[in-house]
Structures are given as structure tokens and as C-alpha cells.
């Protein structure tokens, strides 16, 4: 058999559902997987399996199943073996005719296809998605599977639908806004269907996970731009609101991702008083749905945007979105802070992940030398908060600060504080605050300088620059989630790091405070950054051997 293929060992006495075998033998995400009576290994584990087969069977009873023995020996030798949750599905190796008859009866009592269809839906999702989309989107996923469509094709269709929705919103007409709202909802249905199709057909891929994650952000932020363009046609400038909505949503995501990375393998996870309170609240059914709606996950958020777009104006839509998103951000961040109280030091892996998410460039690296010794529990966040406060205070509060050399000096202080914040390993209980603080510092500085300049086209150019930076930061997140580590250091250095880009933007605002110079500088930076990060990102994900990591948790997005 060609060496690049997976192989399977199945006991001829296997009795069970076809989907049980499908779960055990065809999921591409694991090097080895097993269900009772069946074992499969990917190419990377074939050599170990061949060695075990050549060694011959170990002592066992006549009822022993060869695949089960091999799976146990693989695990004992250090090869992880995935064992999927079968639920009501049957997978057995009956040793007697009576046991076989009993297993066949159990198989007949359960509808294999019904279980497969229900398992295509995430076990934990938002209220809107669970009750208003998944009841029918799973049938759409099955329809796609039976016609040979792939999850990536459905993901692309969702993107195109959302871009069409943004185009309709950009017309600035009432009919265009109504069509935009309907198309955005349909795009979300397709967005749910692509993941359900992947689970239904067990067609996971690294590229698919990346497309699904990045296209979600591209769809939402393109729609914000469409709203701004449509409002401009009606004489209302809402580019600042659209950019603020993108900044808020990206910072919210970075809070979630950063906390998750820091907490992933913490020995104190789930033991805080906040976690205990959360568990007690989950015991009360209605509070579960209320808390999932409060955090404004993607389903609720897109439904809100779609309805408001169809019935109101872009300004109302964006203002309501900012208020609701701001409340959700306060709620989730406060909960994460409470969960971080009295946590033991983070692991080395978590510290590396947070350093990657921080996106410190060459200026911060210089400021970090010599390396700091071990700090207090809040040392790193205090440095980051101090730098961000100085920078944003100068841009938004200091008279004449934005667009002047005072902002350049503040950006230099920000770079110094960023370096000192990350000078020592980020193992403190609240060190996960660094990445969101840095995202807020960079993005809000671009927003404030563009807003203050008043130059024609400055805010749309700022929107593009923040979108390019946000893409780079999301790409870092999904590399870390895939187990591939942060982007190569050469990419971070070439992109300047968050502090380098901030310093360049403040310098551009000081040099070209009037006229079109600042707008042109923003567009040049946008093009250069987008070309740099997109080229490296596409190269990595198309050629990557990282595991396919799809979101199965249903956590807010």
C-alpha cells in the first residue's frame, strides 16, 4: 500500500452502525483513532503499527479483538489514539451468537442517519444559532454533502453572499439596505452550514479551518465598510463609527483568544470563585441562554446588524452595535479578570503564545534589553496600560496632541513600555491583558489621528490599515490554535510590530498634518502591510501540515 495513505484494521466480527465506523476511521484530524473493533492510523503512525503487527499478538483471551489490542499498545507506546464519542451509536465485537443478536437489535433500534445529522450541529452554540438557524441549516449541509459540495465551497459561497450584502448596503437606498439585511442572514446560514457539512461528512482540513475563521472576519468588516459607503451616499459620514466597531470587535476577540491561550493548560483552571459561580448559574437552565446572548456571539450580532440595517439607518445600526458590543466586552473581560485572581504562574507554552499575540516588533525588542527579572503579578499589564494610556491620552485628550510631534513622543513612550512589559516571560495571572491592550493602543491611535486630521479619505484609509493589521493578528491567533506557533519572527520584524506601525502613523500625521499627504501615507502603509502579511499567510496555510483545528466549542465569536 502506498506510504502516504491511512490504513485501517477492522475485526471481521464488527457489528455496529456505519456512522460509528465513519467516526472512527475517516476523521483526518488525528494520527490514530479507534472504536471498538476498528483502528485506523495516519501515515505518521503507520511505522509504529507495522512494528506492533510484526511483533505478534500479546497474550489474551479468545474474545480479544486485534484492533482493540493494537490500539491499547499504540497508546502504551506513546501514540495518542482518538476515541470518538459514539453516543447512541453501536460499535461492538460480539463473541457469541447471542451477543451478536443483541448487538444487531441495538443497531436496529437507533437511526444511524438521524444521529449523524444531529451530531453535525455544535453541542454548544448561541441562542439564535441553536433555535433559529441550526434546525434547518443541517439539512442544507446534508443536501450539499449529497451533491458533492465541499465545506470550502460553502465557505466561499458564504463570503460571496456577504460581499454582495455589503454591496447592496453601499447603494445607500432603502431597498439596498433591506436586501443587505436578508443577504447577511443568508450568509450566516451558509456559514453555519459549512461547519455542519464538515462534521456531517468528516471533511476537515487545515485550509478549511483557516478559510472559515478569516472569512468570518472579512465578511463582517466588509459589511461595516458597505454601511459607511451607503451612508456617505446619503450625506452622512459614519466611517469613524464603522472603524470603531471593527476596533471593538477585534479587541473583544483578542481578549477571548488571549485568555484562552493563557488558561489552556493552567493547573488552576476552573477552580476560582468566578468559575464556581458560573457552574452554579449553568445549573439554572434559562441563565445559560441569557449569558450566551449577553456576550453577543456571532449569531446574535449578525442578526442584530441585519435587522437594524433593513429597518433603520447605518448610523443607528453602528451606534447600537457599539453600545451592545461595549457592554458585552465589559461583561466578558470582567469575568476573565475574576477567573484570573489567585491563579498559579502560567506555563512556558502559555507565555510563548502570549508573546506571539503581543506582536512586539524591533523597537520593543530593543526596549526589552536587558531582560527584566521576575516581576510582581501585575507588572507586565501595568507597563502595557501605562504606555497605552500615555499614547491615547495624547491623541484624544491633549490639545493639539493628535497630528503633532507630541503624539510621536507618546508613541516612543508606548514602544518603550511595550518592550518593558514583555521583557520577562508572560507567566503572571493577568499577563493575558497585554495583547488586547496593545491592539487597543494601535487601532485607536490610527482612528484618532484620522479623525483629527479631517483630510478627505483619511478615515477610509485608516479603516483599511486597521483591517490589514487585524488580519495579521487574527492569522497569529489561528496559527497558535493550530499548534504551529506564532508567525516567523522575520514577518513580525518586517511588519514593524504594533509599536513600530504606531510610531510610523504618528510620524506621518505630524509630517503631513494638512492636505492629502496623510491619507496617501495611510494607503501606502495599508498596501505594503496587506501585501506582506497576505503573502506569508497564504503561503503558510496552503502548504501547512498543521492539524485542522475547527471550532467545536460554540464559544462566542
PDB file of C-alpha atoms in Angstrom, residues 45-321:
ATOM      1  CA  UNK A  45       1.753   6.336  12.784  1.00  0.00           C
ATOM      2  CA  UNK A  46       1.990   3.545  10.205  1.00  0.00           C
ATOM      3  CA  UNK A  47       5.548   2.593  11.108  1.00  0.00           C
ATOM      4  CA  UNK A  48       4.619   2.047  14.748  1.00  0.00           C
ATOM      5  CA  UNK A  49       1.595  -0.055  13.752  1.00  0.00           C
ATOM      6  CA  UNK A  50       3.717  -2.165  11.412  1.00  0.00           C
ATOM      7  CA  UNK A  51       6.172  -2.778  14.231  1.00  0.00           C
ATOM      8  CA  UNK A  52       3.388  -3.967  16.535  1.00  0.00           C
ATOM      9  CA  UNK A  53       1.943  -6.262  13.880  1.00  0.00           C
ATOM     10  CA  UNK A  54       5.376  -7.741  13.219  1.00  0.00           C
ATOM     11  CA  UNK A  55       5.895  -8.346  16.943  1.00  0.00           C
ATOM     12  CA  UNK A  56       2.850 -10.606  17.006  1.00  0.00           C
ATOM     13  CA  UNK A  57      -0.132 -10.690  19.370  1.00  0.00           C
ATOM     14  CA  UNK A  58       0.187 -10.475  23.118  1.00  0.00           C
ATOM     15  CA  UNK A  59      -1.446 -12.982  25.357  1.00  0.00           C
ATOM     16  CA  UNK A  60      -5.198 -12.529  25.540  1.00  0.00           C
ATOM     17  CA  UNK A  61      -8.483 -14.308  25.730  1.00  0.00           C
ATOM     18  CA  UNK A  62     -10.152 -15.689  22.588  1.00  0.00           C
ATOM     19  CA  UNK A  63     -12.621 -12.800  22.721  1.00  0.00           C
ATOM     20  CA  UNK A  64      -9.863 -10.235  22.295  1.00  0.00           C
ATOM     21  CA  UNK A  65     -10.199  -8.054  19.248  1.00  0.00           C
ATOM     22  CA  UNK A  66      -6.970  -7.442  17.301  1.00  0.00           C
ATOM     23  CA  UNK A  67      -7.804  -3.744  16.570  1.00  0.00           C
ATOM     24  CA  UNK A  68      -8.554  -3.136  20.263  1.00  0.00           C
ATOM     25  CA  UNK A  69      -5.276  -4.763  21.342  1.00  0.00           C
ATOM     26  CA  UNK A  70      -3.328  -2.754  18.778  1.00  0.00           C
ATOM     27  CA  UNK A  71      -4.978   0.493  19.884  1.00  0.00           C
ATOM     28  CA  UNK A  72      -4.099  -0.198  23.529  1.00  0.00           C
ATOM     29  CA  UNK A  73      -0.482  -0.998  22.624  1.00  0.00           C
ATOM     30  CA  UNK A  74      -0.178   2.144  20.493  1.00  0.00           C
ATOM     31  CA  UNK A  75      -1.331   4.235  23.437  1.00  0.00           C
ATOM     32  CA  UNK A  76       1.034   2.424  25.790  1.00  0.00           C
ATOM     33  CA  UNK A  77       3.923   3.231  23.433  1.00  0.00           C
ATOM     34  CA  UNK A  78       3.071   6.930  23.349  1.00  0.00           C
ATOM     35  CA  UNK A  79       0.939   7.306  20.208  1.00  0.00           C
ATOM     36  CA  UNK A  80      -2.286   9.183  21.075  1.00  0.00           C
ATOM     37  CA  UNK A  81      -5.378   7.320  19.889  1.00  0.00           C
ATOM     38  CA  UNK A  82      -8.552   9.351  19.430  1.00  0.00           C
ATOM     39  CA  UNK A  83     -11.711   7.582  20.559  1.00  0.00           C
ATOM     40  CA  UNK A  84     -14.780   9.464  19.282  1.00  0.00           C
ATOM     41  CA  UNK A  85     -17.874   9.872  21.409  1.00  0.00           C
ATOM     42  CA  UNK A  86     -20.416   7.464  19.909  1.00  0.00           C
ATOM     43  CA  UNK A  87     -23.465   8.353  21.993  1.00  0.00           C
ATOM     44  CA  UNK A  88     -26.348   6.148  20.902  1.00  0.00           C
ATOM     45  CA  UNK A  89     -24.356   4.564  18.087  1.00  0.00           C
ATOM     46  CA  UNK A  90     -23.325   0.930  18.437  1.00  0.00           C
ATOM     47  CA  UNK A  91     -19.824  -0.453  17.848  1.00  0.00           C
ATOM     48  CA  UNK A  92     -19.151  -3.908  19.244  1.00  0.00           C
ATOM     49  CA  UNK A  93     -17.278  -7.162  18.629  1.00  0.00           C
ATOM     50  CA  UNK A  94     -19.687  -9.854  19.840  1.00  0.00           C
ATOM     51  CA  UNK A  95     -18.032 -13.110  20.870  1.00  0.00           C
ATOM     52  CA  UNK A  96     -21.128 -15.321  20.781  1.00  0.00           C
ATOM     53  CA  UNK A  97     -24.190 -15.648  18.533  1.00  0.00           C
ATOM     54  CA  UNK A  98     -26.375 -14.371  21.368  1.00  0.00           C
ATOM     55  CA  UNK A  99     -24.194 -11.299  21.829  1.00  0.00           C
ATOM     56  CA  UNK A 100     -24.262 -10.691  18.091  1.00  0.00           C
ATOM     57  CA  UNK A 101     -28.057 -10.877  18.014  1.00  0.00           C
ATOM     58  CA  UNK A 102     -28.221  -8.433  20.915  1.00  0.00           C
ATOM     59  CA  UNK A 103     -25.892  -6.011  19.123  1.00  0.00           C
ATOM     60  CA  UNK A 104     -27.908  -6.239  15.907  1.00  0.00           C
ATOM     61  CA  UNK A 105     -31.062  -5.438  17.839  1.00  0.00           C
ATOM     62  CA  UNK A 106     -29.380  -2.394  19.358  1.00  0.00           C
ATOM     63  CA  UNK A 107     -28.276  -1.288  15.890  1.00  0.00           C
ATOM     64  CA  UNK A 108     -31.798  -1.588  14.521  1.00  0.00           C
ATOM     65  CA  UNK A 109     -33.190   0.495  17.394  1.00  0.00           C
ATOM     66  CA  UNK A 110     -31.150   3.598  16.504  1.00  0.00           C
ATOM     67  CA  UNK A 111     -31.495   5.632  13.302  1.00  0.00           C
ATOM     68  CA  UNK A 112     -27.916   5.994  12.087  1.00  0.00           C
ATOM     69  CA  UNK A 113     -28.679   8.905   9.760  1.00  0.00           C
ATOM     70  CA  UNK A 114     -30.609  10.833  12.420  1.00  0.00           C
ATOM     71  CA  UNK A 115     -27.655  10.605  14.813  1.00  0.00           C
ATOM     72  CA  UNK A 116     -25.288  11.692  12.064  1.00  0.00           C
ATOM     73  CA  UNK A 117     -27.456  14.692  11.241  1.00  0.00           C
ATOM     74  CA  UNK A 118     -27.811  15.783  14.860  1.00  0.00           C
ATOM     75  CA  UNK A 119     -24.083  15.390  15.501  1.00  0.00           C
ATOM     76  CA  UNK A 120     -23.368  17.786  12.624  1.00  0.00           C
ATOM     77  CA  UNK A 121     -24.566  20.626  14.890  1.00  0.00           C
ATOM     78  CA  UNK A 122     -22.261  22.009  17.575  1.00  0.00           C
ATOM     79  CA  UNK A 123     -23.082  20.712  21.016  1.00  0.00           C
ATOM     80  CA  UNK A 124     -22.787  24.248  22.436  1.00  0.00           C
ATOM     81  CA  UNK A 125     -23.812  27.304  20.456  1.00  0.00           C
ATOM     82  CA  UNK A 126     -25.540  30.655  20.774  1.00  0.00           C
ATOM     83  CA  UNK A 127     -29.287  31.075  21.290  1.00  0.00           C
ATOM     84  CA  UNK A 128     -30.013  32.485  17.830  1.00  0.00           C
ATOM     85  CA  UNK A 129     -27.927  29.866  16.051  1.00  0.00           C
ATOM     86  CA  UNK A 130     -29.350  26.976  18.079  1.00  0.00           C
ATOM     87  CA  UNK A 131     -33.022  27.906  17.757  1.00  0.00           C
ATOM     88  CA  UNK A 132     -33.269  29.878  14.514  1.00  0.00           C
ATOM     89  CA  UNK A 133     -30.569  28.540  12.190  1.00  0.00           C
ATOM     90  CA  UNK A 134     -29.335  25.034  13.031  1.00  0.00           C
ATOM     91  CA  UNK A 135     -32.798  23.383  12.911  1.00  0.00           C
ATOM     92  CA  UNK A 136     -32.747  23.794   9.114  1.00  0.00           C
ATOM     93  CA  UNK A 137     -29.133  24.578   8.184  1.00  0.00           C
ATOM     94  CA  UNK A 138     -28.128  20.988   8.978  1.00  0.00           C
ATOM     95  CA  UNK A 139     -30.473  19.794   6.243  1.00  0.00           C
ATOM     96  CA  UNK A 140     -28.801  22.250   3.894  1.00  0.00           C
ATOM     97  CA  UNK A 141     -25.460  20.733   4.921  1.00  0.00           C
ATOM     98  CA  UNK A 142     -26.718  17.245   4.104  1.00  0.00           C
ATOM     99  CA  UNK A 143     -28.074  18.476   0.756  1.00  0.00           C
ATOM    100  CA  UNK A 144     -24.614  19.862  -0.034  1.00  0.00           C
ATOM    101  CA  UNK A 145     -22.915  16.609   1.020  1.00  0.00           C
ATOM    102  CA  UNK A 146     -25.142  14.511  -1.235  1.00  0.00           C
ATOM    103  CA  UNK A 147     -24.244  16.720  -4.207  1.00  0.00           C
ATOM    104  CA  UNK A 148     -20.538  16.502  -3.605  1.00  0.00           C
ATOM    105  CA  UNK A 149     -20.033  20.070  -2.428  1.00  0.00           C
ATOM    106  CA  UNK A 150     -17.099  20.639  -0.080  1.00  0.00           C
ATOM    107  CA  UNK A 151     -17.074  22.745   3.097  1.00  0.00           C
ATOM    108  CA  UNK A 152     -14.612  25.143   1.453  1.00  0.00           C
ATOM    109  CA  UNK A 153     -17.038  25.723  -1.423  1.00  0.00           C
ATOM    110  CA  UNK A 154     -19.845  26.524   1.015  1.00  0.00           C
ATOM    111  CA  UNK A 155     -17.494  28.832   2.963  1.00  0.00           C
ATOM    112  CA  UNK A 156     -16.656  30.667  -0.251  1.00  0.00           C
ATOM    113  CA  UNK A 157     -20.353  30.957  -1.114  1.00  0.00           C
ATOM    114  CA  UNK A 158     -20.953  32.490   2.309  1.00  0.00           C
ATOM    115  CA  UNK A 159     -18.190  35.037   1.692  1.00  0.00           C
ATOM    116  CA  UNK A 160     -19.545  35.985  -1.730  1.00  0.00           C
ATOM    117  CA  UNK A 161     -23.043  36.361  -0.303  1.00  0.00           C
ATOM    118  CA  UNK A 162     -21.778  38.662   2.453  1.00  0.00           C
ATOM    119  CA  UNK A 163     -19.797  40.742  -0.046  1.00  0.00           C
ATOM    120  CA  UNK A 164     -22.952  41.048  -2.145  1.00  0.00           C
ATOM    121  CA  UNK A 165     -24.773  42.168   1.010  1.00  0.00           C
ATOM    122  CA  UNK A 166     -22.086  44.809   1.598  1.00  0.00           C
ATOM    123  CA  UNK A 167     -22.505  45.950  -1.995  1.00  0.00           C
ATOM    124  CA  UNK A 168     -26.248  46.306  -1.529  1.00  0.00           C
ATOM    125  CA  UNK A 169     -25.696  48.337   1.647  1.00  0.00           C
ATOM    126  CA  UNK A 170     -23.260  50.564  -0.248  1.00  0.00           C
ATOM    127  CA  UNK A 171     -26.045  51.650  -2.633  1.00  0.00           C
ATOM    128  CA  UNK A 172     -27.485  53.800   0.148  1.00  0.00           C
ATOM    129  CA  UNK A 173     -31.101  53.071  -0.844  1.00  0.00           C
ATOM    130  CA  UNK A 174     -33.824  51.659   1.371  1.00  0.00           C
ATOM    131  CA  UNK A 175     -34.231  48.683  -0.964  1.00  0.00           C
ATOM    132  CA  UNK A 176     -30.490  48.156  -0.878  1.00  0.00           C
ATOM    133  CA  UNK A 177     -30.424  48.163   2.920  1.00  0.00           C
ATOM    134  CA  UNK A 178     -33.332  45.688   3.077  1.00  0.00           C
ATOM    135  CA  UNK A 179     -31.623  43.362   0.599  1.00  0.00           C
ATOM    136  CA  UNK A 180     -28.362  43.708   2.521  1.00  0.00           C
ATOM    137  CA  UNK A 181     -30.006  42.562   5.758  1.00  0.00           C
ATOM    138  CA  UNK A 182     -31.561  39.495   4.106  1.00  0.00           C
ATOM    139  CA  UNK A 183     -28.346  38.549   2.329  1.00  0.00           C
ATOM    140  CA  UNK A 184     -26.330  38.910   5.518  1.00  0.00           C
ATOM    141  CA  UNK A 185     -28.674  36.492   7.274  1.00  0.00           C
ATOM    142  CA  UNK A 186     -28.399  34.020   4.396  1.00  0.00           C
ATOM    143  CA  UNK A 187     -24.620  34.357   4.519  1.00  0.00           C
ATOM    144  CA  UNK A 188     -24.765  33.376   8.193  1.00  0.00           C
ATOM    145  CA  UNK A 189     -26.893  30.338   7.362  1.00  0.00           C
ATOM    146  CA  UNK A 190     -24.224  29.262   4.875  1.00  0.00           C
ATOM    147  CA  UNK A 191     -21.572  29.996   7.490  1.00  0.00           C
ATOM    148  CA  UNK A 192     -23.258  27.553   9.854  1.00  0.00           C
ATOM    149  CA  UNK A 193     -23.785  25.015   7.077  1.00  0.00           C
ATOM    150  CA  UNK A 194     -20.097  24.824   6.128  1.00  0.00           C
ATOM    151  CA  UNK A 195     -19.064  23.657   9.592  1.00  0.00           C
ATOM    152  CA  UNK A 196     -22.037  21.305   9.780  1.00  0.00           C
ATOM    153  CA  UNK A 197     -21.070  19.889   6.393  1.00  0.00           C
ATOM    154  CA  UNK A 198     -17.514  19.308   7.658  1.00  0.00           C
ATOM    155  CA  UNK A 199     -18.859  17.434  10.696  1.00  0.00           C
ATOM    156  CA  UNK A 200     -21.503  15.560   8.701  1.00  0.00           C
ATOM    157  CA  UNK A 201     -19.063  14.362   6.040  1.00  0.00           C
ATOM    158  CA  UNK A 202     -15.980  14.417   8.332  1.00  0.00           C
ATOM    159  CA  UNK A 203     -14.187  16.571   5.769  1.00  0.00           C
ATOM    160  CA  UNK A 204     -11.860  18.659   7.903  1.00  0.00           C
ATOM    161  CA  UNK A 205      -8.811  20.431   6.555  1.00  0.00           C
ATOM    162  CA  UNK A 206      -6.236  22.964   7.694  1.00  0.00           C
ATOM    163  CA  UNK A 207      -7.109  25.245   4.793  1.00  0.00           C
ATOM    164  CA  UNK A 208     -10.811  24.937   5.571  1.00  0.00           C
ATOM    165  CA  UNK A 209     -10.325  25.903   9.217  1.00  0.00           C
ATOM    166  CA  UNK A 210      -8.349  28.968   8.153  1.00  0.00           C
ATOM    167  CA  UNK A 211     -10.863  29.997   5.487  1.00  0.00           C
ATOM    168  CA  UNK A 212     -13.792  29.635   7.864  1.00  0.00           C
ATOM    169  CA  UNK A 213     -12.127  31.752  10.551  1.00  0.00           C
ATOM    170  CA  UNK A 214     -10.695  34.521   8.375  1.00  0.00           C
ATOM    171  CA  UNK A 215     -13.713  34.787   6.066  1.00  0.00           C
ATOM    172  CA  UNK A 216     -15.968  35.426   9.091  1.00  0.00           C
ATOM    173  CA  UNK A 217     -13.936  38.499   9.935  1.00  0.00           C
ATOM    174  CA  UNK A 218     -13.695  39.614   6.304  1.00  0.00           C
ATOM    175  CA  UNK A 219     -17.473  39.336   5.860  1.00  0.00           C
ATOM    176  CA  UNK A 220     -18.349  41.325   8.949  1.00  0.00           C
ATOM    177  CA  UNK A 221     -15.820  44.091   8.406  1.00  0.00           C
ATOM    178  CA  UNK A 222     -16.652  44.377   4.704  1.00  0.00           C
ATOM    179  CA  UNK A 223     -20.264  44.879   5.736  1.00  0.00           C
ATOM    180  CA  UNK A 224     -19.237  47.716   8.072  1.00  0.00           C
ATOM    181  CA  UNK A 225     -17.497  49.343   5.114  1.00  0.00           C
ATOM    182  CA  UNK A 226     -20.613  48.837   2.999  1.00  0.00           C
ATOM    183  CA  UNK A 227     -22.709  50.607   5.629  1.00  0.00           C
ATOM    184  CA  UNK A 228     -20.256  53.527   5.664  1.00  0.00           C
ATOM    185  CA  UNK A 229     -20.309  53.807   1.868  1.00  0.00           C
ATOM    186  CA  UNK A 230     -24.106  53.675   1.819  1.00  0.00           C
ATOM    187  CA  UNK A 231     -24.382  56.348   4.491  1.00  0.00           C
ATOM    188  CA  UNK A 232     -21.976  58.568   2.548  1.00  0.00           C
ATOM    189  CA  UNK A 233     -24.286  58.387  -0.465  1.00  0.00           C
ATOM    190  CA  UNK A 234     -26.983  59.838   1.756  1.00  0.00           C
ATOM    191  CA  UNK A 235     -24.731  62.594   3.061  1.00  0.00           C
ATOM    192  CA  UNK A 236     -23.882  61.001   6.431  1.00  0.00           C
ATOM    193  CA  UNK A 237     -20.250  60.247   7.318  1.00  0.00           C
ATOM    194  CA  UNK A 238     -20.111  57.194   9.606  1.00  0.00           C
ATOM    195  CA  UNK A 239     -16.618  55.926   8.744  1.00  0.00           C
ATOM    196  CA  UNK A 240     -15.458  56.692  12.288  1.00  0.00           C
ATOM    197  CA  UNK A 241     -18.296  54.582  13.701  1.00  0.00           C
ATOM    198  CA  UNK A 242     -17.550  51.736  11.277  1.00  0.00           C
ATOM    199  CA  UNK A 243     -13.873  51.785  12.225  1.00  0.00           C
ATOM    200  CA  UNK A 244     -14.739  51.966  15.930  1.00  0.00           C
ATOM    201  CA  UNK A 245     -17.000  48.913  15.524  1.00  0.00           C
ATOM    202  CA  UNK A 246     -14.160  46.979  13.879  1.00  0.00           C
ATOM    203  CA  UNK A 247     -11.723  48.014  16.611  1.00  0.00           C
ATOM    204  CA  UNK A 248     -14.131  46.992  19.367  1.00  0.00           C
ATOM    205  CA  UNK A 249     -14.918  43.626  17.823  1.00  0.00           C
ATOM    206  CA  UNK A 250     -11.265  42.798  17.150  1.00  0.00           C
ATOM    207  CA  UNK A 251     -10.253  43.748  20.681  1.00  0.00           C
ATOM    208  CA  UNK A 252     -13.065  41.596  22.059  1.00  0.00           C
ATOM    209  CA  UNK A 253     -11.797  38.641  20.073  1.00  0.00           C
ATOM    210  CA  UNK A 254      -8.231  39.208  21.218  1.00  0.00           C
ATOM    211  CA  UNK A 255      -9.406  39.261  24.855  1.00  0.00           C
ATOM    212  CA  UNK A 256     -11.074  35.877  24.295  1.00  0.00           C
ATOM    213  CA  UNK A 257      -8.163  34.339  22.404  1.00  0.00           C
ATOM    214  CA  UNK A 258      -5.509  35.701  24.755  1.00  0.00           C
ATOM    215  CA  UNK A 259      -7.302  34.494  27.883  1.00  0.00           C
ATOM    216  CA  UNK A 260      -7.916  31.085  26.310  1.00  0.00           C
ATOM    217  CA  UNK A 261      -4.258  30.666  25.357  1.00  0.00           C
ATOM    218  CA  UNK A 262      -3.129  31.696  28.844  1.00  0.00           C
ATOM    219  CA  UNK A 263      -5.683  29.464  30.558  1.00  0.00           C
ATOM    220  CA  UNK A 264      -5.448  26.440  28.292  1.00  0.00           C
ATOM    221  CA  UNK A 265      -3.089  24.344  30.395  1.00  0.00           C
ATOM    222  CA  UNK A 266      -3.143  26.303  33.636  1.00  0.00           C
ATOM    223  CA  UNK A 267      -3.295  23.958  36.645  1.00  0.00           C
ATOM    224  CA  UNK A 268      -5.776  26.309  38.315  1.00  0.00           C
ATOM    225  CA  UNK A 269      -8.337  26.346  35.503  1.00  0.00           C
ATOM    226  CA  UNK A 270     -11.902  26.146  36.700  1.00  0.00           C
ATOM    227  CA  UNK A 271     -11.106  26.448  40.401  1.00  0.00           C
ATOM    228  CA  UNK A 272     -11.730  30.155  41.018  1.00  0.00           C
ATOM    229  CA  UNK A 273     -14.806  31.502  42.770  1.00  0.00           C
ATOM    230  CA  UNK A 274     -15.940  33.042  39.485  1.00  0.00           C
ATOM    231  CA  UNK A 275     -15.740  29.631  37.797  1.00  0.00           C
ATOM    232  CA  UNK A 276     -17.674  28.062  40.672  1.00  0.00           C
ATOM    233  CA  UNK A 277     -20.367  30.732  40.383  1.00  0.00           C
ATOM    234  CA  UNK A 278     -20.541  30.163  36.642  1.00  0.00           C
ATOM    235  CA  UNK A 279     -21.082  26.458  37.240  1.00  0.00           C
ATOM    236  CA  UNK A 280     -23.927  27.143  39.655  1.00  0.00           C
ATOM    237  CA  UNK A 281     -25.586  29.519  37.197  1.00  0.00           C
ATOM    238  CA  UNK A 282     -25.313  26.912  34.450  1.00  0.00           C
ATOM    239  CA  UNK A 283     -27.429  24.636  36.612  1.00  0.00           C
ATOM    240  CA  UNK A 284     -30.325  27.071  36.104  1.00  0.00           C
ATOM    241  CA  UNK A 285     -31.420  26.488  32.525  1.00  0.00           C
ATOM    242  CA  UNK A 286     -32.571  29.939  31.441  1.00  0.00           C
ATOM    243  CA  UNK A 287     -29.421  31.661  32.736  1.00  0.00           C
ATOM    244  CA  UNK A 288     -27.310  29.640  30.287  1.00  0.00           C
ATOM    245  CA  UNK A 289     -29.084  31.156  27.285  1.00  0.00           C
ATOM    246  CA  UNK A 290     -29.167  34.620  28.834  1.00  0.00           C
ATOM    247  CA  UNK A 291     -25.416  34.614  29.411  1.00  0.00           C
ATOM    248  CA  UNK A 292     -24.748  33.336  25.903  1.00  0.00           C
ATOM    249  CA  UNK A 293     -26.844  36.145  24.450  1.00  0.00           C
ATOM    250  CA  UNK A 294     -25.262  38.855  26.629  1.00  0.00           C
ATOM    251  CA  UNK A 295     -21.810  38.218  25.170  1.00  0.00           C
ATOM    252  CA  UNK A 296     -23.218  38.956  21.684  1.00  0.00           C
ATOM    253  CA  UNK A 297     -21.821  35.960  19.772  1.00  0.00           C
ATOM    254  CA  UNK A 298     -21.719  35.937  16.005  1.00  0.00           C
ATOM    255  CA  UNK A 299     -25.309  34.729  15.525  1.00  0.00           C
ATOM    256  CA  UNK A 300     -26.904  37.361  17.746  1.00  0.00           C
ATOM    257  CA  UNK A 301     -24.550  40.023  16.418  1.00  0.00           C
ATOM    258  CA  UNK A 302     -25.256  39.360  12.759  1.00  0.00           C
ATOM    259  CA  UNK A 303     -28.993  39.114  13.386  1.00  0.00           C
ATOM    260  CA  UNK A 304     -28.871  42.486  15.156  1.00  0.00           C
ATOM    261  CA  UNK A 305     -26.903  44.038  12.297  1.00  0.00           C
ATOM    262  CA  UNK A 306     -29.193  42.556   9.645  1.00  0.00           C
ATOM    263  CA  UNK A 307     -32.439  43.701  11.283  1.00  0.00           C
ATOM    264  CA  UNK A 308     -31.164  47.199  12.040  1.00  0.00           C
ATOM    265  CA  UNK A 309     -29.738  47.582   8.539  1.00  0.00           C
ATOM    266  CA  UNK A 310     -33.041  46.640   6.955  1.00  0.00           C
ATOM    267  CA  UNK A 311     -35.200  48.830   9.221  1.00  0.00           C
ATOM    268  CA  UNK A 312     -33.069  51.813  10.263  1.00  0.00           C
ATOM    269  CA  UNK A 313     -30.035  53.798   9.098  1.00  0.00           C
ATOM    270  CA  UNK A 314     -26.312  52.900   9.068  1.00  0.00           C
ATOM    271  CA  UNK A 315     -25.666  55.367  11.888  1.00  0.00           C
ATOM    272  CA  UNK A 316     -28.292  53.769  14.129  1.00  0.00           C
ATOM    273  CA  UNK A 317     -27.010  50.291  13.241  1.00  0.00           C
ATOM    274  CA  UNK A 318     -23.412  51.100  14.149  1.00  0.00           C
ATOM    275  CA  UNK A 319     -24.261  53.038  17.324  1.00  0.00           C
ATOM    276  CA  UNK A 320     -26.442  50.214  18.668  1.00  0.00           C
ATOM    277  CA  UNK A 321     -23.747  47.707  17.722  1.00  0.00           C
TER     278      UNK A 321
END
